[in-house]
mmCIF file of C-alpha atoms in Angstrom:
data_model
loop_
_atom_site.group_PDB
_atom_site.id
_atom_site.type_symbol
_atom_site.label_atom_id
_atom_site.label_comp_id
_atom_site.label_asym_id
_atom_site.label_seq_id
_atom_site.Cartn_x
_atom_site.Cartn_y
_atom_site.Cartn_z
ATOM 1 C CA MET A 1 12.052 -25.705 -24.295
ATOM 2 C CA ASN A 2 12.548 -23.016 -21.527
ATOM 3 C CA SER A 3 13.588 -19.611 -23.095
ATOM 4 C CA LYS A 4 13.565 -17.809 -20.218
ATOM 5 C CA LYS A 5 16.495 -15.535 -19.296
ATOM 6 C CA PRO A 6 18.772 -16.380 -16.742
ATOM 7 C CA PHE A 7 17.716 -13.993 -14.029
ATOM 8 C CA SER A 8 19.992 -10.861 -13.997
ATOM 9 C CA LYS A 9 20.136 -7.436 -11.480
ATOM 10 C CA ASP A 10 19.137 -5.980 -14.583
ATOM 11 C CA ILE A 11 16.268 -7.871 -15.929
ATOM 12 C CA ILE A 12 13.797 -5.609 -15.397
ATOM 13 C CA LEU A 13 15.365 -2.537 -17.088
ATOM 14 C CA LEU A 14 13.925 -1.270 -20.439
ATOM 15 C CA ASN A 15 16.538 -1.403 -23.338
ATOM 16 C CA ASN A 16 14.240 0.070 -25.989
ATOM 17 C CA LEU A 17 12.562 3.276 -23.882
ATOM 18 C CA GLU A 18 11.408 4.706 -27.493
ATOM 19 C CA GLU A 19 9.740 1.950 -28.369
ATOM 20 C CA VAL A 20 7.946 1.288 -25.311
ATOM 21 C CA VAL A 21 6.827 4.849 -24.680
ATOM 22 C CA ASP A 22 5.602 4.676 -28.455
ATOM 23 C CA LYS A 23 3.774 1.534 -27.676
ATOM 24 C CA ILE A 24 2.378 2.875 -24.343
ATOM 25 C CA ILE A 25 1.154 5.981 -26.906
ATOM 26 C CA ARG A 26 -0.257 4.428 -29.175
ATOM 27 C CA LYS A 27 -2.517 2.124 -26.695
ATOM 28 C CA LEU A 28 -3.317 5.018 -24.538
ATOM 29 C CA GLN A 29 -4.797 6.641 -27.895
ATOM 30 C CA ASN A 30 -6.693 3.632 -29.246
ATOM 31 C CA ASP A 31 -8.056 3.072 -25.611
ATOM 32 C CA VAL A 32 -9.247 6.556 -25.011
ATOM 33 C CA LEU A 33 -9.730 7.924 -28.126
ATOM 34 C CA ILE A 34 -11.555 4.720 -29.916
ATOM 35 C CA ASN A 35 -12.920 2.400 -27.238
ATOM 36 C CA ILE A 36 -13.604 4.383 -24.870
ATOM 37 C CA LYS A 37 -14.468 7.443 -27.105
ATOM 38 C CA ARG A 38 -13.356 10.324 -24.891
ATOM 39 C CA LEU A 39 -11.493 13.240 -26.301
ATOM 40 C CA GLY A 40 -8.582 13.941 -23.616
ATOM 41 C CA ALA A 41 -7.184 13.430 -20.454
ATOM 42 C CA VAL A 42 -8.162 14.682 -16.818
ATOM 43 C CA VAL A 43 -4.789 13.641 -15.141
ATOM 44 C CA GLY A 44 -4.407 14.643 -10.786
ATOM 45 C CA THR A 45 -0.904 16.092 -10.586
ATOM 46 C CA SER A 46 0.827 15.697 -6.888
ATOM 47 C CA GLY A 47 4.248 16.382 -8.270
ATOM 48 C CA GLY A 48 5.437 12.681 -7.781
ATOM 49 C CA ILE A 49 6.856 10.820 -10.044
ATOM 50 C CA ASP A 50 4.296 8.444 -11.320
ATOM 51 C CA SER A 51 1.486 11.308 -12.266
ATOM 52 C CA SER A 52 4.474 12.852 -13.721
ATOM 53 C CA VAL A 53 4.885 10.274 -16.136
ATOM 54 C CA CYS A 54 1.325 9.742 -16.628
ATOM 55 C CA LEU A 55 0.921 13.354 -17.488
ATOM 56 C CA ALA A 56 3.567 13.546 -19.793
ATOM 57 C CA LEU A 57 2.357 9.932 -21.423
ATOM 58 C CA ALA A 58 -0.947 11.653 -21.931
ATOM 59 C CA VAL A 59 0.535 15.015 -23.818
ATOM 60 C CA LYS A 60 2.387 12.563 -25.904
ATOM 61 C CA ALA A 61 -1.073 11.193 -26.334
ATOM 62 C CA PHE A 62 -3.150 13.365 -27.062
ATOM 63 C CA GLY A 63 -1.502 16.660 -26.877
ATOM 64 C CA PRO A 64 -1.172 19.436 -24.263
ATOM 65 C CA GLU A 65 -4.625 21.015 -25.370
ATOM 66 C CA LYS A 66 -6.260 18.147 -24.569
ATOM 67 C CA VAL A 67 -4.474 17.455 -21.551
ATOM 68 C CA LEU A 68 -6.315 18.458 -17.759
ATOM 69 C CA GLY A 69 -3.891 18.568 -14.706
ATOM 70 C CA ILE A 70 -5.523 19.063 -11.517
ATOM 71 C CA ILE A 71 -3.557 19.429 -8.142
ATOM 72 C CA MET A 72 -5.937 18.810 -5.142
ATOM 73 C CA PRO A 73 -3.853 19.519 -2.476
ATOM 74 C CA GLU A 74 -5.845 19.633 1.390
ATOM 75 C CA LYS A 75 -4.442 20.980 4.833
ATOM 76 C CA ASP A 76 -2.091 18.207 5.421
ATOM 77 C CA SER A 77 -0.489 18.423 1.847
ATOM 78 C CA SER A 78 3.262 19.384 1.476
ATOM 79 C CA GLN A 79 3.717 22.642 -0.619
ATOM 80 C CA GLU A 80 6.141 21.487 -2.438
ATOM 81 C CA SER A 81 3.637 18.986 -4.330
ATOM 82 C CA GLU A 82 1.970 21.941 -5.903
ATOM 83 C CA ILE A 83 5.282 23.863 -7.134
ATOM 84 C CA LEU A 84 6.186 20.930 -9.028
ATOM 85 C CA ALA A 85 3.145 19.936 -10.423
ATOM 86 C CA ARG A 86 3.071 23.547 -11.843
ATOM 87 C CA GLU A 87 6.688 22.932 -13.095
ATOM 88 C CA LEU A 88 5.385 19.554 -14.325
ATOM 89 C CA ALA A 89 2.623 21.361 -16.643
ATOM 90 C CA SER A 90 4.775 23.967 -18.035
ATOM 91 C CA THR A 91 7.832 21.658 -18.899
ATOM 92 C CA PHE A 92 4.919 19.786 -21.058
ATOM 93 C CA GLY A 93 2.752 22.782 -22.281
ATOM 94 C CA VAL A 94 0.057 22.188 -20.532
ATOM 95 C CA LYS A 95 -1.775 25.177 -19.899
ATOM 96 C CA ASN A 96 -5.103 23.405 -18.429
ATOM 97 C CA ILE A 97 -4.044 23.253 -14.866
ATOM 98 C CA ILE A 98 -6.245 23.780 -12.298
ATOM 99 C CA LYS A 99 -6.144 23.529 -8.475
ATOM 100 C CA GLU A 100 -8.817 22.434 -6.444
ATOM 101 C CA ASP A 101 -8.340 22.330 -2.619
ATOM 102 C CA LEU A 102 -9.935 19.688 -0.912
ATOM 103 C CA THR A 103 -9.727 21.013 2.501
ATOM 104 C CA GLN A 104 -13.822 21.990 2.788
ATOM 105 C CA VAL A 105 -14.764 18.764 1.125
ATOM 106 C CA LEU A 106 -12.593 16.650 3.327
ATOM 107 C CA SER A 107 -13.797 18.438 6.669
ATOM 108 C CA GLY A 108 -17.369 17.930 5.603
ATOM 109 C CA PHE A 109 -16.586 14.488 5.275
ATOM 110 C CA LYS A 110 -15.237 15.015 8.666
ATOM 111 C CA CYS A 111 -12.211 13.379 7.587
ATOM 112 C CA TYR A 112 -9.780 14.900 9.532
ATOM 113 C CA GLU A 113 -12.377 14.874 12.999
ATOM 114 C CA ARG A 114 -12.448 10.949 12.598
ATOM 115 C CA ARG A 115 -8.740 10.820 12.177
ATOM 116 C CA ASP A 116 -7.806 12.622 14.886
ATOM 117 C CA GLU A 117 -10.243 11.494 17.230
ATOM 118 C CA ALA A 118 -8.679 8.118 16.791
ATOM 119 C CA VAL A 119 -5.202 9.270 17.309
ATOM 120 C CA LYS A 120 -6.343 10.862 20.170
ATOM 121 C CA ARG A 121 -7.501 7.503 21.503
ATOM 122 C CA VAL A 122 -3.900 6.536 21.334
ATOM 123 C CA PHE A 123 -2.148 9.589 22.377
ATOM 124 C CA PRO A 124 -4.356 11.710 24.657
ATOM 125 C CA GLU A 125 -2.081 14.501 24.291
ATOM 126 C CA TYR A 126 -2.344 14.639 20.726
ATOM 127 C CA ASP A 127 -3.833 17.982 19.313
ATOM 128 C CA PRO A 128 -3.793 18.683 15.444
ATOM 129 C CA SER A 129 -2.753 22.181 15.317
ATOM 130 C CA THR A 130 0.550 21.401 17.234
ATOM 131 C CA TYR A 131 1.128 17.746 16.416
ATOM 132 C CA LYS A 132 1.812 15.946 12.756
ATOM 133 C CA MET A 133 1.036 12.191 12.827
ATOM 134 C CA LYS A 134 1.754 9.151 10.391
ATOM 135 C CA ILE A 135 1.016 5.663 10.468
ATOM 136 C CA GLY A 136 3.679 3.228 9.139
ATOM 137 C CA ILE A 137 5.155 -0.277 9.886
ATOM 138 C CA LYS A 138 8.413 -0.741 12.028
ATOM 139 C CA GLN A 139 11.264 -2.549 9.689
ATOM 140 C CA ARG A 140 10.874 -6.047 10.498
ATOM 141 C CA GLY A 141 12.228 -6.947 7.406
ATOM 142 C CA LEU A 142 10.483 -8.664 4.969
ATOM 143 C CA SER A 143 11.579 -11.684 5.533
ATOM 144 C CA ASN A 144 9.826 -12.060 8.316
ATOM 145 C CA ASN A 145 7.118 -14.887 8.352
ATOM 146 C CA LEU A 146 4.900 -12.888 10.777
ATOM 147 C CA PRO A 147 2.991 -9.741 8.605
ATOM 148 C CA PRO A 148 3.466 -6.422 9.619
ATOM 149 C CA VAL A 149 1.611 -4.459 12.155
ATOM 150 C CA PHE A 150 1.304 -0.781 11.986
ATOM 151 C CA TYR A 151 2.371 2.152 14.590
ATOM 152 C CA LEU A 152 1.207 5.595 15.135
ATOM 153 C CA THR A 153 3.468 8.220 15.262
ATOM 154 C CA ILE A 154 3.131 11.840 16.443
ATOM 155 C CA ILE A 155 5.474 14.469 16.105
ATOM 156 C CA ASP A 156 5.243 17.736 18.479
ATOM 157 C CA LYS A 157 6.413 20.637 17.092
ATOM 158 C CA ASN A 158 9.751 20.839 18.438
ATOM 159 C CA GLY A 159 10.072 17.422 16.471
ATOM 160 C CA ASN A 160 10.274 15.043 19.749
ATOM 161 C CA GLN A 161 8.159 11.778 18.334
ATOM 162 C CA LYS A 162 6.093 9.147 19.619
ATOM 163 C CA ASP A 163 5.528 5.573 18.594
ATOM 164 C CA GLN A 164 3.056 3.237 19.595
ATOM 165 C CA MET A 165 1.476 -0.113 18.068
ATOM 166 C CA LEU A 166 -2.137 0.641 17.035
ATOM 167 C CA PRO A 167 -5.028 -1.303 18.512
ATOM 168 C CA VAL A 168 -6.795 -2.919 15.308
ATOM 169 C CA LYS A 169 -9.887 -0.513 15.807
ATOM 170 C CA GLU A 170 -7.883 2.744 15.696
ATOM 171 C CA TYR A 171 -5.752 1.498 12.962
ATOM 172 C CA LEU A 172 -9.122 1.196 11.256
ATOM 173 C CA THR A 173 -10.767 4.358 11.599
ATOM 174 C CA ILE A 174 -7.746 6.517 10.737
ATOM 175 C CA VAL A 175 -6.766 4.015 7.338
ATOM 176 C CA ALA A 176 -10.874 4.478 6.693
ATOM 177 C CA ALA A 177 -11.276 8.443 7.197
ATOM 178 C CA SER A 178 -7.783 9.059 5.427
ATOM 179 C CA ASN A 179 -9.149 7.045 2.566
ATOM 180 C CA ILE A 180 -11.476 9.475 2.292
ATOM 181 C CA LYS A 181 -8.805 11.882 0.454
ATOM 182 C CA GLN A 182 -8.043 9.689 -1.962
ATOM 183 C CA ARG A 183 -11.856 9.142 -2.867
ATOM 184 C CA SER A 184 -12.427 12.630 -2.574
ATOM 185 C CA ARG A 185 -9.829 13.394 -5.005
ATOM 186 C CA MET A 186 -11.202 10.717 -7.663
ATOM 187 C CA SER A 187 -14.352 12.254 -7.290
ATOM 188 C CA MET A 188 -12.967 15.541 -8.248
ATOM 189 C CA LEU A 189 -11.352 13.891 -10.922
ATOM 190 C CA TYR A 190 -14.182 12.436 -12.574
ATOM 191 C CA TYR A 191 -16.177 15.438 -12.215
ATOM 192 C CA HIS A 192 -13.761 17.218 -14.650
ATOM 193 C CA ALA A 193 -13.694 14.491 -16.343
ATOM 194 C CA GLU A 194 -17.456 14.243 -16.843
ATOM 195 C CA ALA A 195 -17.516 17.775 -17.933
ATOM 196 C CA LEU A 196 -15.426 17.838 -20.687
ATOM 197 C CA HIS A 197 -16.048 14.126 -21.706
ATOM 198 C CA TYR A 198 -12.297 13.212 -20.739
ATOM 199 C CA ALA A 199 -10.775 10.170 -19.632
ATOM 200 C CA VAL A 200 -9.409 9.851 -15.943
ATOM 201 C CA ILE A 201 -5.836 8.771 -16.064
ATOM 202 C CA GLY A 202 -5.113 6.243 -13.235
ATOM 203 C CA THR A 203 -1.454 6.576 -11.903
ATOM 204 C CA PRO A 204 -0.586 3.379 -9.977
ATOM 205 C CA ASN A 205 2.459 1.588 -10.769
ATOM 206 C CA LYS A 206 2.848 -2.298 -11.063
ATOM 207 C CA HIS A 207 3.708 -2.735 -7.334
ATOM 208 C CA GLU A 208 0.796 -0.267 -6.096
ATOM 209 C CA GLN A 209 -1.867 -2.738 -8.519
ATOM 210 C CA GLU A 210 -0.432 -5.944 -7.938
ATOM 211 C CA GLN A 211 0.546 -5.391 -3.768
ATOM 212 C CA GLY A 212 -2.895 -3.742 -2.752
ATOM 213 C CA PHE A 213 -1.360 -0.293 -2.595
ATOM 214 C CA PHE A 214 -3.983 2.013 -3.490
ATOM 215 C CA VAL A 215 -7.432 2.581 -2.176
ATOM 216 C CA LYS A 216 -10.241 0.842 -3.980
ATOM 217 C CA TYR A 217 -12.573 3.483 -5.467
ATOM 218 C CA GLY A 218 -9.770 5.827 -4.463
ATOM 219 C CA ASP A 219 -6.588 6.648 -6.413
ATOM 220 C CA GLY A 220 -7.935 2.786 -7.979
ATOM 221 C CA GLY A 221 -10.535 4.452 -9.717
ATOM 222 C CA ALA A 222 -9.474 5.361 -12.895
ATOM 223 C CA ASP A 223 -10.264 4.610 -16.924
ATOM 224 C CA VAL A 224 -6.928 3.789 -17.848
ATOM 225 C CA MET A 225 -3.259 3.126 -16.140
ATOM 226 C CA PRO A 226 -0.712 3.498 -18.217
ATOM 227 C CA ILE A 227 2.221 2.705 -15.805
ATOM 228 C CA GLY A 228 -0.193 -0.168 -14.345
ATOM 229 C CA ASN A 229 1.971 -2.466 -15.417
ATOM 230 C CA LEU A 230 5.564 -1.301 -14.761
ATOM 231 C CA TYR A 231 7.848 -1.386 -12.305
ATOM 232 C CA LYS A 232 9.117 1.552 -10.507
ATOM 233 C CA SER A 233 12.966 1.378 -11.830
ATOM 234 C CA GLN A 234 11.055 1.337 -15.341
ATOM 235 C CA VAL A 235 8.713 4.117 -14.265
ATOM 236 C CA TYR A 236 11.731 6.386 -13.310
ATOM 237 C CA GLN A 237 13.743 5.242 -16.705
ATOM 238 C CA LEU A 238 10.741 6.712 -18.740
ATOM 239 C CA ALA A 239 10.762 9.760 -16.226
ATOM 240 C CA GLY A 240 13.842 10.630 -17.365
ATOM 241 C CA TYR A 241 13.548 9.532 -21.127
ATOM 242 C CA LEU A 242 10.015 12.001 -21.245
ATOM 243 C CA GLY A 243 12.059 14.751 -19.541
ATOM 244 C CA VAL A 244 10.116 15.051 -16.517
ATOM 245 C CA PRO A 245 12.016 17.266 -14.143
ATOM 246 C CA LYS A 246 15.143 16.553 -11.948
ATOM 247 C CA ALA A 247 13.389 17.893 -8.971
ATOM 248 C CA ILE A 248 10.310 15.667 -9.141
ATOM 249 C CA ILE A 249 12.594 12.752 -10.030
ATOM 250 C CA GLU A 250 14.505 13.281 -7.173
ATOM 251 C CA ARG A 251 12.157 13.149 -4.659
ATOM 252 C CA THR A 252 11.640 10.413 -2.375
ATOM 253 C CA PRO A 253 8.337 9.030 -3.329
ATOM 254 C CA THR A 254 5.832 9.460 -0.295
ATOM 255 C CA THR A 255 1.855 8.286 0.491
ATOM 256 C CA ASP A 256 0.864 12.238 0.462
ATOM 257 C CA THR A 257 -1.423 11.386 3.168
ATOM 258 C CA TYR A 258 -0.693 12.014 6.564
ATOM 259 C CA SER A 259 0.125 15.264 8.395
ATOM 260 C CA ALA A 260 3.881 14.158 9.484
ATOM 261 C CA GLU A 261 5.994 13.072 5.974
ATOM 262 C CA GLN A 262 6.025 9.392 5.324
ATOM 263 C CA THR A 263 7.824 7.379 2.321
ATOM 264 C CA GLN A 264 6.409 4.670 0.676
ATOM 265 C CA GLU A 265 8.757 2.300 1.610
ATOM 266 C CA GLU A 266 8.270 3.099 5.362
ATOM 267 C CA PHE A 267 4.327 2.563 5.046
ATOM 268 C CA PHE A 268 4.059 0.066 2.664
ATOM 269 C CA PHE A 269 6.597 -1.581 1.115
ATOM 270 C CA GLN A 270 9.442 -2.319 3.518
ATOM 271 C CA LEU A 271 12.001 -2.495 0.666
ATOM 272 C CA PRO A 272 13.757 0.164 -1.368
ATOM 273 C CA TYR A 273 11.900 0.161 -4.713
ATOM 274 C CA GLY A 274 15.326 -1.166 -6.705
ATOM 275 C CA LEU A 275 15.206 -4.022 -4.399
ATOM 276 C CA MET A 276 11.726 -4.867 -4.761
ATOM 277 C CA ASP A 277 11.230 -4.682 -8.448
ATOM 278 C CA ARG A 278 13.717 -7.294 -8.970
ATOM 279 C CA TYR A 279 12.695 -9.437 -6.123
ATOM 280 C CA TRP A 280 9.185 -9.176 -7.549
ATOM 281 C CA TYR A 281 10.173 -9.758 -10.864
ATOM 282 C CA GLY A 282 11.818 -12.828 -9.811
ATOM 283 C CA TYR A 283 9.021 -14.129 -8.109
ATOM 284 C CA GLU A 284 6.306 -13.463 -10.560
ATOM 285 C CA ASN A 285 8.236 -14.932 -13.341
ATOM 286 C CA GLY A 286 8.985 -18.256 -11.463
ATOM 287 C CA TYR A 287 12.450 -17.713 -11.117
ATOM 288 C CA SER A 288 13.718 -20.311 -8.470
ATOM 289 C CA VAL A 289 15.244 -19.199 -5.207
ATOM 290 C CA ASP A 290 18.228 -20.311 -5.655
ATOM 291 C CA GLU A 291 18.983 -18.578 -8.844
ATOM 292 C CA VAL A 292 17.644 -15.067 -7.221
ATOM 293 C CA ALA A 293 19.392 -15.944 -4.133
ATOM 294 C CA GLU A 294 22.470 -16.055 -6.155
ATOM 295 C CA VAL A 295 22.115 -13.282 -7.990
ATOM 296 C CA MET A 296 21.304 -10.647 -5.351
ATOM 297 C CA GLY A 297 23.990 -11.922 -2.892
ATOM 298 C CA GLU A 298 21.468 -13.208 -0.204
ATOM 299 C CA SER A 299 20.008 -16.375 1.485
ATOM 300 C CA LYS A 300 17.976 -18.680 0.350
ATOM 301 C CA GLU A 301 16.068 -19.021 3.075
ATOM 302 C CA GLN A 302 15.615 -15.298 3.145
ATOM 303 C CA VAL A 303 14.550 -14.868 -0.762
ATOM 304 C CA SER A 304 11.839 -17.728 0.377
ATOM 305 C CA ALA A 305 10.451 -16.031 3.015
ATOM 306 C CA LEU A 306 10.630 -12.779 0.888
ATOM 307 C CA PHE A 307 8.828 -14.589 -1.964
ATOM 308 C CA ALA A 308 5.979 -16.024 0.595
ATOM 309 C CA ASN A 309 5.494 -12.813 1.499
ATOM 310 C CA PHE A 310 5.039 -11.411 -1.977
ATOM 311 C CA GLU A 311 2.428 -14.348 -2.427
ATOM 312 C CA ARG A 312 0.735 -13.396 0.995
ATOM 313 C CA LYS A 313 0.404 -10.090 -0.165
ATOM 314 C CA LYS A 314 -0.809 -10.827 -3.719
ATOM 315 C CA LYS A 315 -3.760 -12.787 -1.981
ATOM 316 C CA THR A 316 -4.948 -10.716 0.675
ATOM 317 C CA THR A 317 -5.498 -7.801 -1.554
ATOM 318 C CA GLU A 318 -7.041 -9.574 -4.332
ATOM 319 C CA TYR A 319 -10.304 -8.051 -2.846
ATOM 320 C CA LEU A 320 -9.159 -4.475 -3.833
ATOM 321 C CA ARG A 321 -8.727 -5.335 -7.434
ATOM 322 C CA MET A 322 -11.898 -7.049 -7.913
ATOM 323 C CA ALA A 323 -14.932 -5.898 -9.423
ATOM 324 C CA PRO A 324 -18.452 -5.868 -7.637
ATOM 325 C CA VAL A 325 -19.529 -9.674 -7.804
ATOM 326 C CA ARG A 326 -22.648 -9.814 -9.414
ATOM 327 C CA ASP A 327 -23.364 -13.409 -10.607
ATOM 328 C CA TYR A 328 -25.817 -14.193 -8.225
ATOM 329 C CA TYR A 329 -28.419 -15.410 -10.319
ATOM 330 C CA GLY A 330 -27.313 -17.188 -13.920
ATOM 331 C CA GLN A 331 -29.685 -16.975 -16.430
ATOM 332 C CA MET B 1 -7.913 -20.177 35.096
ATOM 333 C CA LYS B 2 -6.008 -17.282 34.254
ATOM 334 C CA HIS B 3 -2.394 -19.462 34.157
ATOM 335 C CA ASP B 4 -4.458 -22.796 33.051
ATOM 336 C CA PRO B 5 -2.538 -23.381 30.057
ATOM 337 C CA ILE B 6 -4.843 -26.298 28.741
ATOM 338 C CA ALA B 7 -7.402 -23.637 29.199
ATOM 339 C CA ILE B 8 -5.776 -20.854 27.523
ATOM 340 C CA LYS B 9 -4.839 -23.187 24.696
ATOM 341 C CA GLU B 10 -8.442 -23.892 24.326
ATOM 342 C CA LYS B 11 -9.574 -20.411 23.780
ATOM 343 C CA VAL B 12 -6.681 -19.486 21.567
ATOM 344 C CA LYS B 13 -7.645 -22.735 19.579
ATOM 345 C CA SER B 14 -11.362 -21.760 19.410
ATOM 346 C CA TYR B 15 -10.243 -17.977 18.580
ATOM 347 C CA ILE B 16 -7.909 -19.098 15.577
ATOM 348 C CA HIS B 17 -10.248 -20.892 14.321
ATOM 349 C CA GLN B 18 -12.877 -18.796 14.405
ATOM 350 C CA ALA B 19 -10.871 -15.855 13.210
ATOM 351 C CA ALA B 20 -9.830 -17.993 10.291
ATOM 352 C CA TYR B 21 -13.325 -19.042 8.967
ATOM 353 C CA VAL B 22 -12.285 -23.148 9.533
ATOM 354 C CA GLU B 23 -13.641 -26.177 10.787
ATOM 355 C CA ASN B 24 -12.456 -26.750 14.671
ATOM 356 C CA ASP B 25 -9.540 -29.269 14.899
ATOM 357 C CA LYS B 26 -8.488 -28.633 11.224
ATOM 358 C CA ILE B 27 -5.656 -25.954 12.418
ATOM 359 C CA LYS B 28 -3.050 -28.297 14.494
ATOM 360 C CA ASP B 29 -1.609 -26.942 17.546
ATOM 361 C CA ASP B 30 1.704 -26.937 15.857
ATOM 362 C CA SER B 31 0.708 -25.530 12.295
ATOM 363 C CA LEU B 32 2.160 -22.643 10.620
ATOM 364 C CA VAL B 33 -0.731 -20.328 11.239
ATOM 365 C CA PHE B 34 0.834 -17.057 9.573
ATOM 366 C CA LYS B 35 3.189 -18.835 6.783
ATOM 367 C CA GLU B 36 0.472 -21.299 5.649
ATOM 368 C CA GLY B 37 -2.116 -18.565 5.092
ATOM 369 C CA TYR B 38 -4.986 -18.539 7.248
ATOM 370 C CA PHE B 39 -3.701 -14.905 9.410
ATOM 371 C CA ASP B 40 -2.737 -11.683 6.971
ATOM 372 C CA SER B 41 -1.795 -8.637 8.646
ATOM 373 C CA MET B 42 -4.865 -7.461 9.908
ATOM 374 C CA ALA B 43 -6.159 -11.095 11.349
ATOM 375 C CA PHE B 44 -2.635 -10.556 13.394
ATOM 376 C CA MET B 45 -3.755 -7.021 14.630
ATOM 377 C CA VAL B 46 -7.107 -8.661 15.470
ATOM 378 C CA LEU B 47 -5.456 -11.753 17.375
ATOM 379 C CA ILE B 48 -3.142 -9.352 19.639
ATOM 380 C CA THR B 49 -6.187 -6.795 20.493
ATOM 381 C CA TYR B 50 -7.726 -10.177 21.031
ATOM 382 C CA ILE B 51 -5.112 -11.353 23.242
ATOM 383 C CA GLU B 52 -4.670 -8.188 25.128
ATOM 384 C CA GLU B 53 -7.944 -7.827 25.877
ATOM 385 C CA GLU B 54 -8.907 -11.364 26.876
ATOM 386 C CA PHE B 55 -6.042 -12.397 28.789
ATOM 387 C CA GLY B 56 -5.296 -8.099 30.412
ATOM 388 C CA ILE B 57 -1.555 -8.495 28.700
ATOM 389 C CA LYS B 58 0.293 -5.977 26.856
ATOM 390 C CA THR B 59 2.453 -6.718 24.059
ATOM 391 C CA ASN B 60 5.175 -4.699 22.801
ATOM 392 C CA ASP B 61 7.279 -4.407 20.137
ATOM 393 C CA ALA B 62 9.899 -7.173 21.284
ATOM 394 C CA ASP B 63 7.095 -9.617 21.753
ATOM 395 C CA LEU B 64 5.793 -9.716 18.359
ATOM 396 C CA THR B 65 8.331 -12.662 16.925
ATOM 397 C CA GLU B 66 7.960 -15.949 15.109
ATOM 398 C CA GLU B 67 8.653 -17.712 17.996
ATOM 399 C CA ASN B 68 5.795 -16.543 19.905
ATOM 400 C CA PHE B 69 3.259 -16.274 17.094
ATOM 401 C CA GLU B 70 3.474 -18.461 14.538
ATOM 402 C CA SER B 71 1.243 -21.319 15.843
ATOM 403 C CA ILE B 72 -1.335 -22.185 18.651
ATOM 404 C CA ASN B 73 1.153 -23.956 20.927
ATOM 405 C CA ALA B 74 3.641 -20.740 20.681
ATOM 406 C CA ILE B 75 0.587 -18.147 21.098
ATOM 407 C CA THR B 76 -0.453 -20.507 24.093
ATOM 408 C CA ASP B 77 3.236 -20.525 25.420
ATOM 409 C CA PHE B 78 3.627 -16.574 25.168
ATOM 410 C CA ILE B 79 0.468 -15.881 26.983
ATOM 411 C CA CYS B 80 1.979 -18.272 29.875
ATOM 412 C CA ARG B 81 4.732 -16.581 30.495
ATOM 413 C CA LYS B 82 2.978 -13.381 29.743
ATOM 414 C CA THR B 83 0.604 -14.074 32.448
ATOM 415 C CA GLN B 84 2.969 -15.223 34.905
ATOM 416 C CA ASN B 85 5.379 -12.217 34.814
#
C-alpha cells in the first residue's frame, strides 16, 4: 500500500526544526569526532546562505573554539562577502576567522590570464581592467527539450552590456580557468584542516549535489556535507532557526566566480529555488506529472518536460559525483 | 554540394552517430536526439560549432529551437534553409 503523502506546495518544508538541527548536529559529531577522528572543523565562509548555515551547524556541533572560518577573496570577489562573513563569525562567537587572499595563487595558475584570453577571442575589445564578465544561460525555460547553451556577457564601466553565444572551445576554457578558483579554495581549506587536524565542512546543498552545480575536487571536495541532502528552502528555514544574520538570508545567492555579479539561477538552475525545490521533490519522489501539475498550477506538458530535464541533468552530471574508477583488475 | 540536402543529411547523420558514440544507423532520421538522451548540453554546443564550421553558417538565439535541432531531419532542414539564405 502506498503511504506517500499527497503532493502539496508545503511538502518540502521542515516541521520540527529543533529536531532536524539536533539530528544533523549529532551526526556531524559522530562523523567528524568519532568516524574520521578529527578535532574540529574548517568552513570556507563566503557570506552566502549555504556556508553560513554550515558554519552555524559546525559551531553547534563542536563549539565556536573548535571551528575555523576562512574567508578566501580574490580580485573578482564582492567586498560584501567579507563583511558578511565577519558578521556571521561574530554572531556565532567564532574568533578563529582568517582571511586568505587567493589573488596571487590564482595569478600563479594563470587563472585570470587564461580566462581573459578566451573572452578576448569572443569580444576583442574586452579589457579586464575596464570590463566585467560572466557566463550564463539565456532563459529559454526548463520545459524546452533542448539543453541550454551558454552565453558570454561583458559589461563596460558605463554599464553597456554585450552578449554572445559561446563557442565550445571558449566556453570550456573559461569554465576550466574559473574552476581553478574553487580548487584553490579547497586546497587552502585542506591546508588549514590538516594543520589543525580538523575536518573540512563541504557547503553544497541538495540541488548543487544532485544537479551537478559544483566543481569536482573544488567545492565538491570535503569530508562531510551537512546540508548536502537539504533543499534550498530548507536551508533557508535552518538559517532563520539558527539565527543567521538577516543580511545574509536576504542576499541573492550568487556564484561568486565571475567579475560581473551573477545569480545562481541565471548561471545554472533556470528556476527560482522555491519552484525548483517543489518540482525536484515531486520528480525524485515519484509523484505523477498529473498530480504535480495540478498542485503547481502548471500544464502537464511543462511538468513532463521539466522532469525529463531533471533526469537528463542528473544523468549527465553523474561524472562529477563518481569516485575515480579503479576496479580494472579483480582479485 | 553545399546545397545538396542528401549530402548534408549524410554528413549530419555521420556526425551525430560519431558524437553519440553509437553504431551507424542506430539513430533514425526522426529520432529525437535530445529528448531520447543521445545528446546533452555539451554535445549541443559542440554540434552548433560543428554546423557553423562545416557548413559556414552562423546560428543566432532565434535559431535555437526544437524545430531546428530535435532530429537529424530537423537539423538537415535547418542547414539547408541557412545555406540557401
